[in-house]
Amino acid sequence: MKFNSGRRDSFKKLALGGAALGGLSSFQWKDEAPFQLKGNITHGVCAWSMRPLSLEELCANIKKVGVGAIDLIGPNNWETLKKYDIHCSMCNGAELGIPDGFNDPKFHDQLENNYKEVIPLVQKAGYTNIIAFSGNRRGMDDETGLKNCEIGIKKILSTAEKHGVIIQMELLNSRVDHKDYMCDKSAWGIELCKRISSDNFKLLFDIYHMQIDEGDIIRSIQTNHQYFGHYHTAGNPGRRDLDDKQEIYYPPIMQAIVDSGFKGYVSHEFIPKGEDKIAALGHAVQVCDV
């Protein structure tokens, strides 16, 4: 994407230590005080995308760059988060994987058992979000998938409501990363939210994925933010750093999220290009600090 000079100048002003966005290595976080952020965005990070850093290493360092939560951690690893006073912003451990989800009735019994077991643990640990997936189409039409997901989710909905846990179905692209995934458009997910009609079921709006499959990100947030309970970021193409080598301009997207009144987490799920993963994460936080 070719930016005009004004946009490129704006991007450069966001760079840490006066460096251009591509020069992440110049940001030396180890001996600096914690970031001073505006506080309008509450930042998390997805552990898997920061590999090869271990969970322990991630927990020990993310607060230095303004991040206080980690996504996609299950019950077996919550003690590590608690050791460092890191919040689990999106729990997992009940799902069967991305392809096998609520759109197929043959998975409903196992999913029901899993979620009814894990949801009370989420509450007991002091967390509020748990991830869910629609599953792949496997030739299924949209309406059948909606009906099946509604039936399956409603089997666990009362458990979620009782324990104050929000089931968050993730919107994923089916064009590049998750071929055949059903919940690949916000309109489909929103229709499911309307049918379930509970504050304990929302969508995890992944900006990277929705940029690929539908675009029009800011309008989606402005119009349908009430259905979005969590956000993920990454640069496109490639799910890389939030720099000027990719096409998504994040500051106005973050402003739209702030303007919507959202008080949840925006979690970074990009794969850093450089070796210093924490520096890359710190850069993403600064880009999104509006």
C-alpha positions as a printed Julia matrix, in Angstrom:
290×3 Matrix{Float64}:
   0.0     0.0    0.0
   1.34    3.44  -0.93
   0.73    6.03   1.78
   0.62    9.74   1.03
   3.26   11.86   2.75
   0.88   13.09   5.44
  -0.09    9.59   6.45
   3.52    8.41   6.38
   4.56   11.36   8.56
   1.82   10.49  11.02
   3.02    6.92  11.17
   6.6     8.0   11.79
   5.55   10.21  14.7
   4.18    7.11  16.37
   7.48    5.28  16.14
   9.34    4.65  19.36
  12.46    6.58  20.18
  12.06    8.64  16.98
  12.72    5.61  14.78
  10.7     4.77  11.7
   8.09    2.1   12.13
  10.25   -0.49  10.45
  13.14    0.13  12.86
  11.81   -1.75  15.85
  15.27   -2.77  17.04
  15.99    0.83  18.12
  13.34    0.59  20.83
  15.18   -0.53  23.97
  12.57   -1.4   26.55
  14.58   -3.4   29.07
  15.9    -0.48  31.16
  13.09    1.98  30.64
  10.16    2.86  32.89
   6.76    1.41  31.97
   4.95    3.13  29.11
   2.8     6.14  29.87
  -0.32    5.47  27.83
  -3.52    7.43  27.37
  -5.5     4.54  28.84
  -8.32    4.59  26.28
  -7.36    1.16  24.91
  -6.8    -1.81  27.22
  -4.13   -3.96  25.61
  -3.69   -7.72  25.56
  -1.55  -10.07  23.5
  -1.97  -13.56  22.09
   0.73  -15.83  23.48
   1.07  -18.07  20.42
   2.03  -15.2   18.11
   4.97  -14.18  20.33
   6.76  -17.53  20.06
   9.46  -18.62  20.72
   8.98  -16.63  23.93
   7.64  -18.93  26.62
   4.52  -17.99  28.56
   6.72  -17.31  31.57
   8.95  -14.97  29.54
   5.94  -13.2   28.09
   4.35  -12.68  31.49
   7.59  -11.33  32.93
   7.96   -8.64  30.26
   4.69   -7.43  28.75
   3.82   -4.95  31.5
   6.94   -2.98  30.55
   5.28   -2.12  27.25
   1.8    -1.41  28.56
   0.19   -4.85  28.22
  -1.5    -6.5   31.19
  -3.36   -9.46  29.7
  -2.84  -12.52  27.53
  -5.36  -14.22  25.23
  -5.99  -17.87  24.51
  -4.76  -19.43  27.72
  -6.49  -22.42  29.28
  -6.92  -23.54  32.9
  -3.62  -25.46  33.01
  -1.64  -22.24  32.57
  -3.64  -19.7   34.54
  -1.36  -20.07  37.57
   1.54  -18.73  35.51
  -0.5   -15.63  34.66
  -1.51  -15.13  38.28
   2.12  -15.4   39.39
   2.83  -12.22  37.41
  -0.56  -10.57  38.0
  -1.44  -10.91  34.32
  -5.11  -11.19  33.35
  -6.44  -13.84  30.97
  -8.39  -11.69  28.54
  -9.69  -14.61  26.44
  -9.81  -18.12  27.88
  -9.72  -21.29  25.85
  -9.73  -24.99  26.59
 -13.34  -25.92  25.87
 -13.31  -25.72  22.07
 -12.53  -28.66  19.77
 -10.42  -26.59  17.39
 -11.38  -24.2   14.62
 -12.82  -26.68  12.05
 -15.06  -28.58  14.48
 -17.53  -26.15  15.95
 -21.13  -25.43  16.85
 -22.42  -25.54  13.27
 -22.27  -29.34  13.27
 -24.69  -31.12  15.64
 -22.39  -34.13  15.91
 -20.06  -32.0   18.05
 -22.76  -30.52  20.29
 -22.62  -33.1   23.09
 -18.85  -32.85  23.49
 -18.89  -29.07  23.23
 -21.68  -28.87  25.8
 -19.74  -31.04  28.22
 -16.53  -29.1   27.68
 -18.0   -25.64  28.09
 -20.08  -26.61  31.11
 -16.9   -27.86  32.73
 -14.65  -24.93  31.83
 -17.04  -21.97  32.24
 -17.29  -22.32  36.05
 -13.48  -22.49  36.17
 -13.29  -19.24  34.2
 -15.48  -17.51  36.75
 -13.62  -18.99  39.7
 -10.33  -17.7   38.26
 -11.78  -14.2   37.93
 -12.03  -14.14  34.14
 -14.98  -13.33  31.9
 -14.32  -14.37  28.27
 -14.14  -17.76  26.59
 -13.59  -18.38  22.89
 -15.83  -20.39  20.56
 -15.78  -21.27  16.86
 -18.5   -21.87  14.29
 -16.6   -24.68  12.6
 -16.05  -25.27   8.89
 -18.87  -25.39   6.37
 -18.17  -28.78   4.82
 -20.84  -27.99   2.23
 -23.31  -26.52   4.75
 -25.37  -23.46   3.78
 -25.47  -20.32   5.93
 -28.98  -20.8    7.28
 -28.39  -24.37   8.39
 -25.19  -23.28  10.07
 -26.99  -20.46  11.88
 -29.7   -22.79  13.13
 -27.2   -25.4   14.32
 -25.01  -22.83  16.06
 -28.02  -21.31  17.78
 -29.08  -24.72  19.09
 -25.58  -25.59  20.24
 -24.79  -22.26  21.91
 -28.13  -22.19  23.73
 -27.21  -25.5   25.36
 -24.42  -23.73  27.25
 -25.88  -20.24  27.44
 -27.54  -20.6   30.84
 -24.23  -21.81  32.28
 -22.46  -18.76  30.87
 -25.14  -16.42  32.18
 -25.1   -18.0   35.62
 -21.33  -17.58  35.9
 -21.04  -14.19  34.24
 -18.93  -15.49  31.38
 -19.2   -14.23  27.8
 -18.93  -16.77  24.99
 -17.05  -15.05  22.15
 -17.26  -16.56  18.66
 -14.31  -15.47  16.57
 -14.7   -13.99  13.1
 -11.97  -15.53  10.92
 -11.19  -15.11   7.24
 -11.89  -18.07   4.96
  -9.99  -16.61   2.03
  -6.4   -17.04   3.23
  -5.95  -18.56   6.69
  -8.97  -20.7    7.51
 -10.41  -22.1    4.33
 -14.07  -23.14   4.63
 -14.63  -21.49   8.05
 -18.28  -20.5    8.38
 -18.22  -17.43  10.65
 -16.18  -15.48   8.11
 -18.38  -12.38   7.72
 -19.55  -10.02  10.42
 -23.12  -10.08   9.04
 -23.37  -13.84   9.64
 -22.03  -13.53  13.17
 -24.31  -10.58  13.95
 -27.33  -12.55  12.8
 -26.31  -15.34  15.17
 -26.0   -12.81  18.01
 -29.51  -11.54  17.25
 -30.95  -15.05  17.33
 -29.23  -15.95  20.6
 -30.11  -12.55  22.07
 -27.95  -12.6   25.18
 -25.26  -10.28  26.53
 -23.3   -13.46  27.26
 -22.75  -14.23  23.59
 -20.74  -11.85  21.42
 -18.27  -11.81  18.54
 -14.51  -11.6   18.71
 -13.89   -9.09  15.93
 -10.47   -9.82  14.45
  -9.48   -6.75  12.45
  -6.88   -8.62  10.4
  -9.31  -11.37   9.41
 -12.17   -9.0    8.59
  -9.89   -6.76   6.55
  -9.21   -9.78   4.34
 -12.79  -11.02   3.99
 -14.83   -7.82   3.97
 -12.93   -4.59   4.75
 -14.92   -1.49   5.79
 -13.64   -1.98   9.34
 -14.49    1.4   10.84
 -18.06    1.37   9.55
 -18.53   -2.16  10.93
 -17.41   -0.99  14.38
 -19.5     2.16  14.29
 -22.63    0.31  13.19
 -22.38   -3.0   15.03
 -20.08   -2.48  18.01
 -22.76   -3.72  20.4
 -22.16   -7.24  19.07
 -18.37   -7.12  19.4
 -16.98   -8.18  22.76
 -13.25   -8.38  21.98
 -10.81   -7.27  19.27
  -7.64   -8.68  17.72
  -5.03   -6.82  15.67
  -2.4    -7.76  13.09
  -0.96   -6.25   9.94
  -2.2    -7.36   6.54
  -0.94   -9.05   4.47
   1.03  -11.61   6.4
  -0.28  -11.09   9.96
   2.89   -9.14  10.7
   3.8    -5.99  12.63
   1.56   -2.94  12.73
   4.01   -0.96  10.59
   4.02    0.99   7.32
   4.65   -2.13   5.25
   1.03   -3.26   5.58
  -2.33   -1.84   4.57
  -4.3    -1.34   7.8
  -4.09    2.14   9.34
  -4.79    1.36  12.97
  -5.12    4.73  14.77
  -8.57    5.66  13.38
  -9.77    2.1   13.88
  -8.75    2.32  17.52
 -10.48    5.7   17.76
 -13.68    4.13  16.42
 -13.42    1.46  19.12
 -12.92    4.13  21.8
 -15.79    6.22  20.44
 -18.09    3.19  20.6
 -17.67    3.1   24.37
 -15.89   -0.25  24.33
 -14.25   -1.09  27.68
 -12.9    -4.57  26.92
  -9.58   -5.75  25.53
  -7.83   -5.14  22.24
  -5.33   -7.99  21.96
  -2.43   -8.03  19.53
  -2.18  -11.23  17.48
   0.56  -10.46  14.98
   3.75  -12.42  14.34
   6.73  -10.06  14.8
   9.25   -9.96  11.99
  12.21   -9.17  14.24
  13.85  -11.11  17.03
  12.81   -8.67  19.77
   9.2    -9.71  20.26
   8.61   -7.37  23.19
   9.87   -4.37  21.23
   7.47   -5.25  18.41
   4.61   -5.58  20.89
   5.53   -2.25  22.46
   5.48   -0.64  19.02
   1.99   -2.04  18.33
   0.77   -0.67  21.66
   2.08    2.79  20.74
   0.47    2.68  17.29
  -2.88    1.85  18.91
  -2.58    4.35  21.79
  -5.23    6.93  20.83
